[in-house]
C-alpha cells in the first residue's frame, strides 16, 4: 500500500509540474527532489486556487468569503491573467464594503492592469459614487491615464454618471485633459447627448472649443449625432 501511495504522489507530481510548465521530470534517483517539488507545486496550486476564489468573491460582493479567504492566505493584490487586481473586480461591480476590506488589508489603490486601467477607472465606469469616494479617499490618482490616454473623468462622462463626474472634478480631475486622439470629457458627453454631464463640465471650466487630433470639437460631435439640447448648450457657452 505504501508503494502505491508513493507512486500516486509521483504521478501527481508529474501532472502538477507539467501543468506549471516544467519540461523535465526527475527520475527514481531524485525522489527527495521530486517530493520537495511536489510540495512546492502543490502549495502554488492551492494558493492560485485561493486567489481565484478571492477574485470571484470580490466580484460578487461576498464580504464574509473575502474575509475568510484573506485569513487563509489569499493575496490581497492577486491579479488575473490581464493584471486586473482583486480591488479592481470589487470596484467594477460597485462593492464598497469589499473594497473597504481590501484597502484596509493593503490593496494597491493605483495598480494598473494590462491596458492601464485602474480601480478608479473601473469604478467610474460602474458609476457607484460611494466606491469612487472610497478610492479617492485612499489616494487614488484622479488623473491617471490608461494606454489610450483616457482618464476616470472621461469614462464617467462616456457612461453618463453625473454624480461621479462631480466627485472627480471636486477632487482635482483635469477637466480639459485629452486622450491619445485629442478628445476631452466634454466631447464624449457631447457625442452621447448628455446635457447634464456637459453642463457640469462646462461649469468647471471645460474648454468649449477644444479640438481633437482631426479637428473635431464638442459642437461637431453634438451636431453630427443630432443632439439638439447639447448643441444649444454648447453654442450658448460660446461654441463656434
CSV table of N, CA, C and O in Angstrom, one decimal, residues 85-207:
chain,number,residue,atom,x,y,z
A,85,UNK,N,-6.6,43.4,-10.6
A,85,UNK,CA,-6.5,43.0,-9.2
A,85,UNK,C,-7.8,42.8,-8.6
A,85,UNK,O,-8.9,43.1,-9.1
A,86,UNK,N,-7.8,42.2,-7.4
A,86,UNK,CA,-9.0,41.9,-6.6
A,86,UNK,C,-9.8,43.2,-6.4
A,86,UNK,O,-11.0,43.2,-6.5
A,87,UNK,N,-9.0,44.3,-6.1
A,87,UNK,CA,-9.7,45.6,-5.8
A,87,UNK,C,-10.4,46.1,-7.1
A,87,UNK,O,-11.5,46.7,-7.0
A,88,UNK,N,-9.8,45.8,-8.2
A,88,UNK,CA,-10.5,46.2,-9.5
A,88,UNK,C,-11.8,45.5,-9.7
A,88,UNK,O,-12.8,46.1,-10.1
A,89,UNK,N,-11.8,44.2,-9.4
A,89,UNK,CA,-13.1,43.5,-9.5
A,89,UNK,C,-14.2,44.0,-8.6
A,89,UNK,O,-15.3,44.0,-9.0
A,90,UNK,N,-13.8,44.3,-7.4
A,90,UNK,CA,-14.7,44.8,-6.4
A,90,UNK,C,-15.2,46.2,-6.9
A,90,UNK,O,-16.4,46.5,-6.8
A,91,UNK,N,-14.3,47.0,-7.4
A,91,UNK,CA,-14.7,48.4,-7.8
A,91,UNK,C,-15.6,48.4,-9.1
A,91,UNK,O,-16.5,49.1,-9.2
A,92,UNK,N,-15.3,47.5,-10.0
A,92,UNK,CA,-16.0,47.5,-11.3
A,92,UNK,C,-17.5,47.0,-11.1
A,92,UNK,O,-18.4,47.2,-11.9
A,93,UNK,N,-17.7,46.3,-9.9
A,93,UNK,CA,-19.0,45.8,-9.6
A,93,UNK,C,-19.7,46.6,-8.5
A,93,UNK,O,-20.8,46.2,-8.1
A,94,UNK,N,-19.1,47.7,-8.0
A,94,UNK,CA,-19.7,48.6,-7.1
A,94,UNK,C,-19.8,48.0,-5.7
A,94,UNK,O,-20.8,48.4,-5.0
A,95,UNK,N,-18.9,47.2,-5.2
A,95,UNK,CA,-19.0,46.6,-3.9
A,95,UNK,C,-18.1,47.4,-2.9
A,95,UNK,O,-16.9,47.1,-2.7
A,96,UNK,N,-18.7,48.4,-2.3
A,96,UNK,CA,-18.0,49.2,-1.4
A,96,UNK,C,-17.4,48.5,-0.2
A,96,UNK,O,-16.3,48.8,0.2
A,97,UNK,N,-18.2,47.7,0.5
A,97,UNK,CA,-17.7,47.0,1.7
A,97,UNK,C,-16.5,46.1,1.4
A,97,UNK,O,-15.6,46.1,2.2
A,98,UNK,N,-16.6,45.4,0.3
A,98,UNK,CA,-15.5,44.6,-0.1
A,98,UNK,C,-14.3,45.4,-0.4
A,98,UNK,O,-13.1,45.1,0.0
A,99,UNK,N,-14.5,46.5,-1.1
A,99,UNK,CA,-13.4,47.5,-1.4
A,99,UNK,C,-12.8,48.0,-0.1
A,99,UNK,O,-11.5,48.1,0.0
A,100,UNK,N,-13.6,48.3,0.9
A,100,UNK,CA,-13.0,48.8,2.1
A,100,UNK,C,-12.2,47.8,2.8
A,100,UNK,O,-11.1,48.1,3.4
A,101,UNK,N,-12.6,46.5,2.8
A,101,UNK,CA,-11.9,45.4,3.4
A,101,UNK,C,-10.5,45.3,2.7
A,101,UNK,O,-9.5,45.1,3.4
A,102,UNK,N,-10.5,45.3,1.4
A,102,UNK,CA,-9.3,45.1,0.7
A,102,UNK,C,-8.3,46.2,0.9
A,102,UNK,O,-7.1,46.0,1.1
A,103,UNK,N,-8.8,47.5,0.9
A,103,UNK,CA,-8.0,48.6,1.1
A,103,UNK,C,-7.4,48.6,2.5
A,103,UNK,O,-6.2,48.9,2.7
A,104,UNK,N,-8.2,48.1,3.5
A,104,UNK,CA,-7.7,48.0,4.8
A,104,UNK,C,-6.7,47.0,5.0
A,104,UNK,O,-5.9,47.0,6.0
A,105,UNK,N,-6.6,46.0,4.1
A,105,UNK,CA,-5.6,44.9,4.2
A,105,UNK,C,-4.4,45.2,3.3
A,105,UNK,O,-3.6,44.3,3.0
A,106,UNK,N,-4.4,46.4,2.7
A,106,UNK,CA,-3.2,46.8,1.9
A,106,UNK,C,-3.3,46.7,0.4
A,106,UNK,O,-2.3,46.7,-0.3
A,107,UNK,N,-4.5,46.7,-0.1
A,107,UNK,CA,-4.6,46.6,-1.6
A,107,UNK,C,-4.0,47.9,-2.2
A,107,UNK,O,-4.2,49.0,-1.7
A,108,UNK,N,-3.3,47.7,-3.3
A,108,UNK,CA,-2.7,48.8,-4.0
A,108,UNK,C,-3.8,49.6,-4.8
A,108,UNK,O,-4.3,49.1,-5.8
A,109,UNK,N,-4.0,50.8,-4.4
A,109,UNK,CA,-5.1,51.5,-4.9
A,109,UNK,C,-4.8,52.0,-6.3
A,109,UNK,O,-5.7,52.2,-7.1
A,110,UNK,N,-3.5,52.2,-6.7
A,110,UNK,CA,-3.2,52.8,-8.0
A,110,UNK,C,-2.6,51.7,-9.0
A,110,UNK,O,-2.0,52.1,-10.0
A,111,UNK,N,-2.8,50.5,-8.7
A,111,UNK,CA,-2.3,49.4,-9.6
A,111,UNK,C,-2.9,49.5,-10.9
A,111,UNK,O,-4.1,50.0,-11.0
A,112,UNK,N,-2.2,49.1,-12.0
A,112,UNK,CA,-2.8,49.2,-13.3
A,112,UNK,C,-2.8,47.8,-13.9
A,112,UNK,O,-1.8,47.0,-13.7
A,113,UNK,N,-3.8,47.5,-14.7
A,113,UNK,CA,-3.8,46.2,-15.4
A,113,UNK,C,-3.2,46.3,-16.8
A,113,UNK,O,-2.6,47.4,-17.1
A,114,UNK,N,-3.3,45.3,-17.6
A,114,UNK,CA,-2.6,45.2,-18.9
A,114,UNK,C,-2.8,46.4,-19.8
A,114,UNK,O,-1.9,46.9,-20.5
A,115,UNK,N,-4.0,47.0,-19.7
A,115,UNK,CA,-4.3,48.1,-20.6
A,115,UNK,C,-4.3,49.5,-19.9
A,115,UNK,O,-4.8,50.5,-20.4
A,116,UNK,N,-3.7,49.5,-18.7
A,116,UNK,CA,-3.6,50.7,-18.0
A,116,UNK,C,-4.7,51.2,-17.2
A,116,UNK,O,-4.7,52.3,-16.6
A,117,UNK,N,-5.8,50.4,-17.1
A,117,UNK,CA,-6.9,50.7,-16.3
A,117,UNK,C,-6.6,50.6,-14.8
A,117,UNK,O,-5.9,49.7,-14.4
A,118,UNK,N,-7.2,51.5,-14.0
A,118,UNK,CA,-7.0,51.5,-12.5
A,118,UNK,C,-8.4,51.1,-11.9
A,118,UNK,O,-9.4,51.2,-12.6
A,119,UNK,N,-8.4,50.9,-10.6
A,119,UNK,CA,-9.6,50.6,-9.9
A,119,UNK,C,-10.6,51.8,-10.0
A,119,UNK,O,-11.8,51.6,-10.1
A,120,UNK,N,-10.0,53.0,-10.0
A,120,UNK,CA,-10.8,54.2,-10.1
A,120,UNK,C,-11.5,54.3,-11.4
A,120,UNK,O,-12.7,54.7,-11.5
A,121,UNK,N,-10.8,53.9,-12.5
A,121,UNK,CA,-11.4,53.9,-13.8
A,121,UNK,C,-12.6,53.0,-13.9
A,121,UNK,O,-13.7,53.3,-14.4
A,122,UNK,N,-12.4,51.8,-13.3
A,122,UNK,CA,-13.4,50.8,-13.3
A,122,UNK,C,-14.6,51.2,-12.5
A,122,UNK,O,-15.8,51.0,-12.9
A,123,UNK,N,-14.3,51.9,-11.4
A,123,UNK,CA,-15.4,52.4,-10.5
A,123,UNK,C,-16.2,53.5,-11.2
A,123,UNK,O,-17.4,53.6,-11.1
A,124,UNK,N,-15.5,54.3,-12.0
A,124,UNK,CA,-16.1,55.4,-12.7
A,124,UNK,C,-17.0,54.9,-13.9
A,124,UNK,O,-18.0,55.5,-14.2
A,125,UNK,N,-16.6,53.8,-14.4
A,125,UNK,CA,-17.4,53.2,-15.5
A,125,UNK,C,-18.7,52.6,-14.8
A,125,UNK,O,-19.8,52.7,-15.4
A,126,UNK,N,-18.5,52.0,-13.7
A,126,UNK,CA,-19.6,51.4,-13.0
A,126,UNK,C,-20.6,52.5,-12.5
A,126,UNK,O,-21.8,52.3,-12.5
A,127,UNK,N,-20.1,53.6,-12.0
A,127,UNK,CA,-20.9,54.7,-11.6
A,127,UNK,C,-21.4,54.7,-10.2
A,127,UNK,O,-22.3,55.5,-9.8
A,128,UNK,N,-20.8,53.9,-9.3
A,128,UNK,CA,-21.2,54.0,-7.9
A,128,UNK,C,-20.4,55.0,-7.2
A,128,UNK,O,-19.2,54.8,-6.9
A,129,UNK,N,-21.0,56.1,-6.8
A,129,UNK,CA,-20.3,57.3,-6.3
A,129,UNK,C,-19.5,56.9,-5.0
A,129,UNK,O,-18.4,57.4,-4.8
A,130,UNK,N,-20.1,56.1,-4.1
A,130,UNK,CA,-19.5,55.8,-2.9
A,130,UNK,C,-18.2,55.0,-3.1
A,130,UNK,O,-17.2,55.2,-2.3
A,131,UNK,N,-18.2,54.2,-4.1
A,131,UNK,CA,-17.0,53.4,-4.4
A,131,UNK,C,-15.9,54.3,-4.9
A,131,UNK,O,-14.7,54.2,-4.5
A,132,UNK,N,-16.2,55.3,-5.7
A,132,UNK,CA,-15.3,56.3,-6.2
A,132,UNK,C,-14.7,57.1,-5.0
A,132,UNK,O,-13.5,57.4,-4.9
A,133,UNK,N,-15.6,57.5,-4.2
A,133,UNK,CA,-15.2,58.3,-3.0
A,133,UNK,C,-14.2,57.6,-2.1
A,133,UNK,O,-13.2,58.1,-1.7
A,134,UNK,N,-14.5,56.3,-1.9
A,134,UNK,CA,-13.6,55.5,-1.1
A,134,UNK,C,-12.2,55.4,-1.7
A,134,UNK,O,-11.2,55.5,-1.0
A,135,UNK,N,-12.1,55.2,-3.0
A,135,UNK,CA,-10.8,55.1,-3.7
A,135,UNK,C,-10.1,56.4,-3.6
A,135,UNK,O,-8.9,56.4,-3.3
A,136,UNK,N,-10.8,57.5,-3.9
A,136,UNK,CA,-10.2,58.8,-3.8
A,136,UNK,C,-9.7,59.1,-2.4
A,136,UNK,O,-8.6,59.7,-2.2
A,137,UNK,N,-10.4,58.7,-1.4
A,137,UNK,CA,-10.0,58.9,0.0
A,137,UNK,C,-8.8,58.2,0.4
A,137,UNK,O,-8.1,58.5,1.3
A,138,UNK,N,-8.5,57.1,-0.4
A,138,UNK,CA,-7.3,56.3,-0.1
A,138,UNK,C,-6.2,56.6,-1.0
A,138,UNK,O,-5.2,55.8,-1.1
A,139,UNK,N,-6.3,57.7,-1.7
A,139,UNK,CA,-5.2,58.1,-2.5
A,139,UNK,C,-5.2,57.7,-4.0
A,139,UNK,O,-4.1,57.8,-4.7
A,140,UNK,N,-6.3,57.3,-4.5
A,140,UNK,CA,-6.4,57.0,-5.9
A,140,UNK,C,-6.0,58.2,-6.8
A,140,UNK,O,-6.4,59.3,-6.5
A,141,UNK,N,-5.1,58.0,-7.8
A,141,UNK,CA,-4.7,59.1,-8.6
A,141,UNK,C,-5.8,59.5,-9.6
A,141,UNK,O,-6.1,58.7,-10.5
A,142,UNK,N,-6.4,60.6,-9.4
A,142,UNK,CA,-7.6,61.0,-10.1
A,142,UNK,C,-7.3,61.3,-11.6
A,142,UNK,O,-8.2,61.1,-12.4
A,143,UNK,N,-6.1,61.7,-12.0
A,143,UNK,CA,-5.8,62.0,-13.4
A,143,UNK,C,-4.9,60.9,-14.1
A,143,UNK,O,-4.4,61.1,-15.1
A,144,UNK,N,-4.9,59.7,-13.5
A,144,UNK,CA,-4.2,58.6,-14.2
A,144,UNK,C,-4.8,58.3,-15.5
A,144,UNK,O,-6.0,58.5,-15.7
A,145,UNK,N,-4.0,57.8,-16.5
A,145,UNK,CA,-4.5,57.5,-17.8
A,145,UNK,C,-4.2,56.1,-18.2
A,145,UNK,O,-3.2,55.5,-17.7
A,146,UNK,N,-5.1,55.5,-19.0
A,146,UNK,CA,-4.8,54.2,-19.5
A,146,UNK,C,-4.0,54.3,-20.8
A,146,UNK,O,-3.5,55.4,-21.1
A,147,UNK,N,-3.8,53.2,-21.5
A,147,UNK,CA,-2.9,53.2,-22.6
A,147,UNK,C,-3.5,54.0,-23.8
A,147,UNK,O,-2.8,54.4,-24.7
A,148,UNK,N,-4.8,54.3,-23.7
A,148,UNK,CA,-5.4,55.1,-24.8
A,148,UNK,C,-5.5,56.6,-24.3
A,148,UNK,O,-6.0,57.5,-25.1
A,149,UNK,N,-4.9,56.9,-23.2
A,149,UNK,CA,-4.9,58.3,-22.7
A,149,UNK,C,-6.2,58.7,-22.0
A,149,UNK,O,-6.3,59.9,-21.7
A,150,UNK,N,-7.1,57.8,-21.7
A,150,UNK,CA,-8.3,58.1,-21.1
A,150,UNK,C,-8.2,58.1,-19.6
A,150,UNK,O,-7.5,57.3,-19.0
A,151,UNK,N,-9.0,59.1,-19.0
A,151,UNK,CA,-9.0,59.2,-17.5
A,151,UNK,C,-10.3,58.7,-16.9
A,151,UNK,O,-11.3,58.5,-17.7
A,152,UNK,N,-10.3,58.7,-15.6
A,152,UNK,CA,-11.6,58.3,-14.9
A,152,UNK,C,-12.7,59.3,-15.3
A,152,UNK,O,-13.9,58.9,-15.5
A,153,UNK,N,-12.4,60.6,-15.4
A,153,UNK,CA,-13.4,61.6,-15.7
A,153,UNK,C,-14.0,61.3,-17.1
A,153,UNK,O,-15.2,61.5,-17.3
A,154,UNK,N,-13.1,60.9,-18.0
A,154,UNK,CA,-13.6,60.6,-19.4
A,154,UNK,C,-14.6,59.4,-19.3
A,154,UNK,O,-15.6,59.4,-20.0
A,155,UNK,N,-14.2,58.4,-18.6
A,155,UNK,CA,-15.1,57.2,-18.5
A,155,UNK,C,-16.4,57.5,-17.9
A,155,UNK,O,-17.5,57.1,-18.3
A,156,UNK,N,-16.4,58.3,-16.8
A,156,UNK,CA,-17.6,58.7,-16.1
A,156,UNK,C,-18.5,59.6,-17.1
A,156,UNK,O,-19.7,59.4,-17.1
A,157,UNK,N,-17.9,60.4,-17.9
A,157,UNK,CA,-18.6,61.2,-18.9
A,157,UNK,C,-19.2,60.4,-20.0
A,157,UNK,O,-20.3,60.6,-20.5
A,158,UNK,N,-18.4,59.4,-20.5
A,158,UNK,CA,-18.9,58.5,-21.5
A,158,UNK,C,-20.1,57.7,-21.1
A,158,UNK,O,-21.1,57.6,-21.9
A,159,UNK,N,-20.1,57.3,-19.8
A,159,UNK,CA,-21.2,56.5,-19.3
A,159,UNK,C,-22.3,57.3,-18.7
A,159,UNK,O,-23.3,56.8,-18.2
A,160,UNK,N,-22.1,58.6,-18.7
A,160,UNK,CA,-23.2,59.5,-18.2
A,160,UNK,C,-23.4,59.5,-16.7
A,160,UNK,O,-24.5,59.7,-16.2
A,161,UNK,N,-22.4,59.3,-15.9
A,161,UNK,CA,-22.5,59.2,-14.4
A,161,UNK,C,-22.2,60.6,-13.9
A,161,UNK,O,-21.1,61.0,-13.5
A,162,UNK,N,-23.3,61.4,-13.8
A,162,UNK,CA,-23.2,62.8,-13.4
A,162,UNK,C,-22.6,63.0,-12.0
A,162,UNK,O,-21.7,63.8,-11.8
A,163,UNK,N,-23.0,62.2,-11.1
A,163,UNK,CA,-22.5,62.3,-9.7
A,163,UNK,C,-21.1,62.0,-9.6
A,163,UNK,O,-20.3,62.6,-8.8
A,164,UNK,N,-20.6,61.0,-10.3
A,164,UNK,CA,-19.2,60.6,-10.3
A,164,UNK,C,-18.4,61.7,-11.0
A,164,UNK,O,-17.3,62.0,-10.5
A,165,UNK,N,-18.9,62.3,-12.1
A,165,UNK,CA,-18.2,63.4,-12.7
A,165,UNK,C,-18.0,64.5,-11.7
A,165,UNK,O,-16.9,65.0,-11.6
A,166,UNK,N,-19.0,64.8,-11.0
A,166,UNK,CA,-18.9,65.9,-10.0
A,166,UNK,C,-17.9,65.5,-8.9
A,166,UNK,O,-17.1,66.4,-8.5
A,167,UNK,N,-17.9,64.3,-8.5
A,167,UNK,CA,-17.0,63.8,-7.4
A,167,UNK,C,-15.5,63.9,-7.9
A,167,UNK,O,-14.6,64.4,-7.2
A,168,UNK,N,-15.3,63.5,-9.1
A,168,UNK,CA,-13.9,63.5,-9.7
A,168,UNK,C,-13.4,65.0,-9.8
A,168,UNK,O,-12.3,65.3,-9.5
A,169,UNK,N,-14.3,65.8,-10.3
A,169,UNK,CA,-13.9,67.2,-10.5
A,169,UNK,C,-13.6,67.9,-9.2
A,169,UNK,O,-12.7,68.7,-9.1
A,170,UNK,N,-14.4,67.5,-8.2
A,170,UNK,CA,-14.2,68.1,-6.9
A,170,UNK,C,-12.9,67.7,-6.2
A,170,UNK,O,-12.3,68.3,-5.3
A,171,UNK,N,-12.3,66.6,-6.7
A,171,UNK,CA,-11.0,66.1,-6.2
A,171,UNK,C,-9.9,66.3,-7.2
A,171,UNK,O,-8.8,65.7,-7.0
A,172,UNK,N,-10.1,67.3,-8.1
A,172,UNK,CA,-9.0,67.7,-8.9
A,172,UNK,C,-8.8,67.1,-10.3
A,172,UNK,O,-7.8,67.3,-10.9
A,173,UNK,N,-9.8,66.4,-10.8
A,173,UNK,CA,-9.7,65.9,-12.1
A,173,UNK,C,-9.6,67.0,-13.1
A,173,UNK,O,-10.2,68.0,-13.1
A,174,UNK,N,-8.7,66.8,-14.1
A,174,UNK,CA,-8.4,67.8,-15.1
A,174,UNK,C,-9.5,67.8,-16.1
A,174,UNK,O,-9.6,66.9,-16.9
A,175,UNK,N,-10.3,68.8,-16.1
A,175,UNK,CA,-11.5,68.9,-17.0
A,175,UNK,C,-11.2,68.9,-18.4
A,175,UNK,O,-12.0,68.5,-19.3
A,176,UNK,N,-10.0,69.5,-18.8
A,176,UNK,CA,-9.6,69.6,-20.2
A,176,UNK,C,-8.6,68.6,-20.7
A,176,UNK,O,-7.9,68.8,-21.7
A,177,UNK,N,-8.4,67.5,-19.9
A,177,UNK,CA,-7.4,66.5,-20.3
A,177,UNK,C,-7.9,65.9,-21.6
A,177,UNK,O,-9.1,65.8,-21.9
A,178,UNK,N,-6.9,65.5,-22.4
A,178,UNK,CA,-7.2,64.9,-23.7
A,178,UNK,C,-6.6,63.5,-23.8
A,178,UNK,O,-5.5,63.2,-23.3
A,179,UNK,N,-7.3,62.6,-24.5
A,179,UNK,CA,-6.8,61.3,-24.7
A,179,UNK,C,-5.9,61.3,-25.9
A,179,UNK,O,-5.5,62.3,-26.4
A,180,UNK,N,-5.5,60.1,-26.3
A,180,UNK,CA,-4.5,60.0,-27.4
A,180,UNK,C,-5.0,60.5,-28.7
A,180,UNK,O,-4.3,60.8,-29.7
A,181,UNK,N,-6.4,60.6,-28.8
A,181,UNK,CA,-7.0,61.1,-30.1
A,181,UNK,C,-7.3,62.6,-29.9
A,181,UNK,O,-7.9,63.2,-30.8
A,182,UNK,N,-7.0,63.2,-28.8
A,182,UNK,CA,-7.3,64.6,-28.5
A,182,UNK,C,-8.7,64.9,-28.0
A,182,UNK,O,-9.1,66.0,-27.8
A,183,UNK,N,-9.4,63.8,-27.7
A,183,UNK,CA,-10.8,64.0,-27.2
A,183,UNK,C,-10.8,64.4,-25.7
A,183,UNK,O,-10.0,63.9,-24.9
A,184,UNK,N,-11.7,65.2,-25.3
A,184,UNK,CA,-11.9,65.6,-23.9
A,184,UNK,C,-13.2,65.0,-23.4
A,184,UNK,O,-14.0,64.4,-24.1
A,185,UNK,N,-13.4,65.1,-22.1
A,185,UNK,CA,-14.6,64.6,-21.4
A,185,UNK,C,-15.8,65.3,-22.0
A,185,UNK,O,-16.9,64.7,-22.2
A,186,UNK,N,-15.7,66.6,-22.3
A,186,UNK,CA,-16.8,67.3,-22.9
A,186,UNK,C,-17.2,66.8,-24.3
A,186,UNK,O,-18.4,66.7,-24.6
A,187,UNK,N,-16.2,66.4,-25.0
A,187,UNK,CA,-16.5,65.8,-26.3
A,187,UNK,C,-17.3,64.5,-26.2
A,187,UNK,O,-18.2,64.2,-26.9
A,188,UNK,N,-16.9,63.7,-25.2
A,188,UNK,CA,-17.6,62.4,-25.0
A,188,UNK,C,-19.0,62.6,-24.6
A,188,UNK,O,-19.9,62.0,-25.0
A,189,UNK,N,-19.2,63.6,-23.7
A,189,UNK,CA,-20.5,63.9,-23.2
A,189,UNK,C,-21.4,64.4,-24.4
A,189,UNK,O,-22.6,64.1,-24.5
A,190,UNK,N,-20.8,65.2,-25.2
A,190,UNK,CA,-21.5,65.8,-26.4
A,190,UNK,C,-21.9,64.8,-27.4
A,190,UNK,O,-23.0,64.8,-28.0
A,191,UNK,N,-21.0,63.8,-27.7
A,191,UNK,CA,-21.3,62.8,-28.7
A,191,UNK,C,-22.4,61.9,-28.2
A,191,UNK,O,-23.1,61.3,-29.0
A,192,UNK,N,-22.5,61.8,-26.9
A,192,UNK,CA,-23.5,60.9,-26.3
A,192,UNK,C,-24.8,61.7,-26.0
A,192,UNK,O,-25.8,61.1,-25.5
A,193,UNK,N,-24.8,63.0,-26.2
A,193,UNK,CA,-26.0,63.8,-26.0
A,193,UNK,C,-26.4,64.0,-24.5
A,193,UNK,O,-27.6,64.2,-24.2
A,194,UNK,N,-25.4,63.9,-23.6
A,194,UNK,CA,-25.7,64.0,-22.2
A,194,UNK,C,-25.5,65.5,-21.8
A,194,UNK,O,-24.5,66.0,-21.4
A,195,UNK,N,-26.7,66.1,-21.7
A,195,UNK,CA,-26.7,67.6,-21.4
A,195,UNK,C,-26.3,67.8,-20.0
A,195,UNK,O,-25.6,68.8,-19.7
A,196,UNK,N,-26.7,67.0,-19.0
A,196,UNK,CA,-26.4,67.2,-17.6
A,196,UNK,C,-24.9,67.1,-17.4
A,196,UNK,O,-24.3,68.0,-16.7
A,197,UNK,N,-24.3,66.1,-18.0
A,197,UNK,CA,-22.8,66.0,-17.8
A,197,UNK,C,-22.1,67.1,-18.5
A,197,UNK,O,-21.1,67.7,-17.9
A,198,UNK,N,-22.5,67.4,-19.7
A,198,UNK,CA,-21.9,68.5,-20.4
A,198,UNK,C,-22.0,69.8,-19.6
A,198,UNK,O,-21.0,70.6,-19.6
A,199,UNK,N,-23.1,70.1,-19.1
A,199,UNK,CA,-23.3,71.3,-18.3
A,199,UNK,C,-22.4,71.3,-17.1
A,199,UNK,O,-21.8,72.4,-16.7
A,200,UNK,N,-22.3,70.2,-16.4
A,200,UNK,CA,-21.4,70.1,-15.3
A,200,UNK,C,-19.9,70.3,-15.6
A,200,UNK,O,-19.2,71.0,-14.9
A,201,UNK,N,-19.5,69.8,-16.8
A,201,UNK,CA,-18.1,70.0,-17.2
A,201,UNK,C,-17.9,71.5,-17.6
A,201,UNK,O,-16.8,72.0,-17.2
A,202,UNK,N,-18.8,72.1,-18.3
A,202,UNK,CA,-18.7,73.5,-18.7
A,202,UNK,C,-18.6,74.4,-17.4
A,202,UNK,O,-17.9,75.4,-17.4
A,203,UNK,N,-19.4,74.1,-16.4
A,203,UNK,CA,-19.4,74.9,-15.2
A,203,UNK,C,-18.1,74.8,-14.4
A,203,UNK,O,-17.8,75.7,-13.6
A,204,UNK,N,-17.3,73.8,-14.8
A,204,UNK,CA,-16.0,73.6,-14.1
A,204,UNK,C,-14.8,74.0,-15.0
A,204,UNK,O,-13.7,73.7,-14.8
A,205,UNK,N,-15.2,74.8,-16.1
A,205,UNK,CA,-14.1,75.3,-17.0
A,205,UNK,C,-13.8,74.5,-18.2
A,205,UNK,O,-12.7,74.7,-18.8
A,206,UNK,N,-14.6,73.6,-18.6
A,206,UNK,CA,-14.3,72.8,-19.8
A,206,UNK,C,-14.2,73.7,-21.0
A,206,UNK,O,-15.0,74.6,-21.2
A,207,UNK,N,-13.2,73.6,-21.8
A,207,UNK,CA,-12.9,74.4,-23.0
A,207,UNK,C,-13.9,74.0,-24.1
A,207,UNK,O,-13.8,72.9,-24.7
